[in-house]
Each structure stands twice: as C-alpha cells, then as structure tokens.
Amino acid sequence: MQSNTAAFLMLTFWLAMAPALSAQTGEVNSCVSCHLEEGEELAVPVEGMRNDVHAQNGLSCADCHGGDPKAGLDGDMDAAMDPDKGYIGVPSRKDIPTFCARCHSNTAYMRKFNPRVASNQLERYKTSIHGKRLINGDEKVATCVDCHGVHGIRASNDALSLIYPTNVPSTCGRCHADAEYMADYDIPINQLTSYTKSVHGVALLDRGDLGAPACNDCHGNHGAAPPGAPSIAFICGQCHLNNSELFFKSPHRVAYEENDFPECETCHDYHDIQHPSDEMLGVGENSICIECHEEDSKGYATAIAMRNQIEFLKSKMSTADSLVALAERAGMEVSDALYQLNDADDALVKARTQIHSLDLDNIVNVTNEGVTLADAALLAGTNALSEVQFRRKGLAVSLVFLLILAVGLYLKIKEIDIKHPLR
Amino acid sequence: MAEVTQEPQRAQAGVNEAGESKLKLWLKDRYDFSALGYLIKKKEVPQHRHSIWYYLGGITLFFFIIQVVTGIMLLLYYRPTAEAAFESVQFIMTEVKFGWLIRSLHSWSANLMIGAAFVHMFSVFFMKAYRRPRELTWVSGVLLLFLSLGFGFSGYLLPWNELAYFATKVGTEIVAVVPFVGDFFLKFLRGGEDVTGATLTRLFGFHVAVLPMICTILLMAHLLFVQKQGMSVPPQFERNDTKLKAMPFFPNFLLRDLLGWIVALAVLIAAAAIFPWELGVKADPFAPAPSGIKPEWFFVFMFQTLKYIPAKVLFIDGELLGILAFGVGGGLLVAVPFLDKNARLGKSSKLFTIAGIVVLIYMIAMTLVAYLLPQTF
C-alpha cells in the first residue's frame, strides 16, 4: 500500500516536472510525456535523467535514441519513433560502445562541452579485455553503461557517480566479486575483498584519500586489462616513482625477468598490499628476502646488512627521541633538536626507499646522514638535561643564599624590635 | 681636653657640629630632604591582627621592579616583528647566557605581580582603607591594576606563539561588539582588520612605552599618597577607641618588608627555574585555531562569563551586555570610596563587604569552572 502511494506521488511529481524537463531543451518532448504516462518501467529512464550529465548539458532523449520528440504528442507513438526520422531505440549490448561513441569519439563535438575531455574511449575500450571479448560475442562483459550507468549518468567528479574514485572498487566489484556471474571466467573473485583490506583500500575507502589508487589507477579504465609481469613496476611507479626507478637499476630487475617474477608484486603482493614494515627486510621470521635468498648466499648477507643499517638508525633515533622528550618535559627549549630528529626521520624514509636499489653503499650513505642528525639531537638533549641539572644546582645555591639572608634579616629585625620597640 | 681635640677630628672626617656629613650638607644646600627624613622617622605602622596585609603592596611593587629590570634586559634581544619575534625569544631562551632565566622570571613575575595586586586590592577593600582621606590612593591603585592587566594582555602576544596569537585574536574580537566605537577600537588595537605583525608591533609599543609611562606617573602618585597618609587603620579598630600599638616604619617595618621581598624572590626564582615558561610553537595565521585556546588566567573569569550569557538577552546582544556589565563593574570599582558613604562617615558598611565577598567568590568560581571543567574557548 505504502509503495503504491509512493509510486503515485512519484508519478504526480514527474507529471508536474514533465513540462520543465522538456523546457530544458526548449522543445516540446513527447518522449517524456508518453513515458511518464505509461509509468512503471517506461518511466524509469525519465526519472533517471533528472541528475544525468547529458540532460544537464541540454541533451534530450532524441539526441541519443533518435526519433522526433515533437511528433507523438497526439498519441501517435509511431510518428515519434519513426526509424525514418533516425529512431534507434534501445541499442543491443554489443552496440552500446559504438552507440555512445557517436558523440564521445567526436572530438569536435565533445570540445563544445569540455575542451579537455578525452575522445578515445572507444579506441581504448577495444584494446581492453572487456572490449575484445565483446567483439568476440561475449555480451556479459562490461560495456559503457555497466560502469557509468544509464539514464542517470553523473559527471566523473560527482561523488555519487559510479566512477567517482571511492565508488570505483564497488562498481568493478559488482561483476568481479560476483561468484555466480564470474563462474564462466577463469579469474579469481576476491579482488574487492583483498583490496578493501589493503593499504590502498583503507586509504581510499576508510580515510577518503582520493590520492590512493582505485582499480582503474592500476588497470586502466576504458583500456582495462590485467598488467603483465614486466610492466608492474611502471604501474606502481606512477605514484612510487623513486622506488620504481631504484628497482629498475637494481639487480632484482634482471633476476625477476629471468625468473618471470612479477616485479613489485613479488615482495608486496598486489590487491592486498599491506603497509610495508621493516620486518619484511632481513632474515627474520617475517622476512620476504629469505623466500628466495638461501643462507650463506650474497643476497642473504645483503639482506642482513640492509636491515642492520635501518635498525641502527632507528635505535639512534629512538635514544635521541626519548632524551629530547625528557628535556622537553623538563621545560627546556629543544626545538632545534626536534627539527634534527624530524630530518633524521626523513633520512629513515629515504633509506627505506634506497632498499629498492639493493645498493648497500647507497643505503649506508643515507643512514649515516640520519645517524649524524640523530647524534646531534642526542647531544642537544644531553646538553639540555645537563643544563637542567645546572639550573637545579644554581637554584639550590640561590635558595640557600636567600635563606641565610632571610634568617640574618630576621635576627636583625628581632634585635631592632628590642632597640625600637612598638610605640 | 677631649673637647679640644674633637674639632680637628670632625673637620678631618668632613662632619659639622650637628653631625652632618659634607655630602649631606652639599645636598641640603640644593634640596632640603629633612622633611622627608622627618616623615620617615615619624611614620608608624599600626599593629593589629590584620597587619599582615600591609605587606602586599610592597610585594606587588617588588614584582614590578623585577618586571622593569628583566623587561629592559629582554629588550636587548627581542625583535618586535611577526617574522623575528618568535625566533628572537627562542634565541633568548637557548643562546643568550641566562636568557632563559630572564624570560622565565619576566613571565612568572608578571603573573605573580597581578596575583599580588589582586590580593592587595581585595585586602584594602575589605579593610575599608579607601575611606577619607585615601580616596585617591584607591583610585590610583585600581587604575594601576587595570594597567597591569593591559601589560598582561599586550605582553602575552609578544612571543608570537600559536596560543597567544589566537587568544589575542579572540580578545580583540570582543572589543568589536561595543556599539559605535567597537570597530574603531578593534582596528586601533590590531593595527588593521586582522591580528598581524602590525598588531605585534603596536602591542609592543604599548607594552614598553605607553603603559610604562602612565604606570610610572600613577605609581609615583600612589606611593606618595601612601607615604604621606600612612597606613589606614581598619574601622573596627578605630571605633573601639583602644589605642593600637604602632611599629616604627623605619627600620622595623621596612626590614620586614625586605624579608617579604626575599621570600618573594625565592618563590619567583624557584618557579622560574623549576617550571621555565614555555614558548610553544610559532604562530601561523593561516593554520586553524588549535584546541585549548584560553586567555591568561586573570581574564578567564570574564571569558567564562561571556560564554554563559545567552546570545540575546531581551533585545540586547548577550556579549555586548557582558562587556557593558564589566565596564560598569570596573567604573564602580574605581568609584568605591565615593559610593561607600557609611565607611566615609566611619560607620559600618556591611553592604560593600558583602558585595566584595560575592564578587571575589564569583571570580574564583568562574576561573575554577573554566580550568576544571573540560571546554574550549
């Protein structure tokens, strides 16, 4: 009953809105009036167009579907949907990409709306796994409308758009996380679950950090494809530039190519990439290095040496940090030491980045910079604490002096009180 | 025989018949201080169970002297611009020998001075020492207290740290609610629309030139009145007609004063050495206001009151009402000797005593509420 009432109210609303919708294009639109009159399923496209970027840019039904919206107002639907007047109607799934591309691949036309908009989506789509399979007759793959929606397509920078960064994982997951839908394909369906728990997923979905990558940032969007092993470092390198560059110069690159290891993914995994920790380095329990490097090998020794460098810097920083904090709590002005510790922390980050080069000399150079800074902060902290001791002693001496003075004065007052008594 | 030999001895020591040294005579020729000497010799301090409060004015004066000395020393290194103020204070605290101590003494002594001034004022108020002929001593004293608050407000911003910056922003904003002249005073205090380097330089000017000049004049007048009129005897002792014992001002009372100053100095240096005054982080006008912004403790009761007043009281803006109330309160405080007719006639004036107690309790309660209950300013 409630849903009937709601449907009635919606219909009334849209009937009232119909002239306004038509007015957007400044034309009489029989598509809108008839579809609303028919209601239910046929009214859905009209309702959806309310927030559609196309409608907001002045396009109407006929701009995509053809036909004559001026005709048919007298109830003659055939006149409005006359194929001779260019009426296309609903495109089949395999025709959707070319249907949209009539405008979106037309650079001159698209420039009217946005001079920076891309017009190569169809071209790229055809290179994607989705596009290739569609051409080969697989109509289950994603077409434009599966990712962008239909009759209600929002601009990509609209937070409610299906392709807004924070919505991309769930949009892709509508198919890729659906076991039943993906049953025909020999690919895993846990990407969304893994991604959601990953460092990237947490940053994007939990913290709303739009700088964190969604599916399309690694796989591409219209040209979506799984990256092949040799190109992973380029993909990660879009953001992790230094790590990527150092990796390319490292001995790992050649070794990985020879063994067909998937570059970054070999150590960091892919959809469920976790925040890297120093435990990944070295030969400890959670070390990644020992998965390949056997004991007594050069790589094993380098792993130990690299980890030692990092730990050495960390221990220096930790000692300096606690000492400086102690001095700060004692009320000492230690901002210079805090800046030095900050810079030492930067050196630690740089050293962790240098790990990707596997060049121990480079790593030692960077950690040494940090150690020098941590030592300077440690010295400043030690000096500050000695100064605290000096101040305490100085205070004690001053107070003893004042006490003697006060006692002496008190005795003098007593003597004077006798000499000059109260009157 | 002995008398004969005295003359040449005196002449040798530069002393005349009356026992006055040549230097004294030389001075006497130019200005006769004997009246002052006579005053000091004759001056007495009445002794009763509330005599202890007589020392508070001296202690306030002692902290003021510390302020002048340490303030001049800070001036040697302090630079009053938004770009350099914070760094110069940092330099004073880290590089200048005993700079940390001087700055810490200045900050601690400022607060202790205002604390002592409040206690001094309330003790004078409750002992009715403002009654005839000491009305002007009271007026100059209250004005000196207001000036101290001005010193506190203008000095707070000078290190140009985050807390002081935002507290000054809030503090000066309040002035703007005063009708007609509020906007002018806001711009006058800030040296423009916002709290900027211009505000810092301006408040520095008030802190080290304008306020000290007025303060010196008022302080001279205040001290002159006190010396001339001596200490007031509380009315209850005066009415009893019992002859109170009196202590000679010099040297008995003055030495006791000195003892008080030594104790005050010990407290001051202990506070400054054990709890050095923090510098905080440099003010960043573009950063959002941090939590925990609050004015200095002596303004807190007023800020807390403004928070509790509703946005509108009848048709009047709540904040404006609060400001006007404090303005009127300040005016009434200055005018107390002229309003308290009973005290003037030597009669009991319980109404004023009760009003004083209520105000004191209100100030303490509001301050405690602000510090003890979690809240933001």
PDB file of N, CA and C in Angstrom, chain B residues 92 177 286:
ATOM      1  N   ILE B  92      66.769  34.080  22.809  1.00  0.00           N
ATOM      2  CA  ILE B  92      66.971  34.484  24.210  1.00  0.00           C
ATOM      3  C   ILE B  92      67.011  33.246  25.108  1.00  0.00           C
ATOM      4  N   VAL B 177      32.362  44.283  19.694  1.00  0.00           N
ATOM      5  CA  VAL B 177      30.910  44.286  19.941  1.00  0.00           C
ATOM      6  C   VAL B 177      30.429  45.591  20.580  1.00  0.00           C
ATOM      7  N   PHE B 286      47.572  31.277   9.146  1.00  0.00           N
ATOM      8  CA  PHE B 286      46.749  30.514   8.197  1.00  0.00           C
ATOM      9  C   PHE B 286      46.331  29.152   8.750  1.00  0.00           C
TER      10      PHE B 286
END
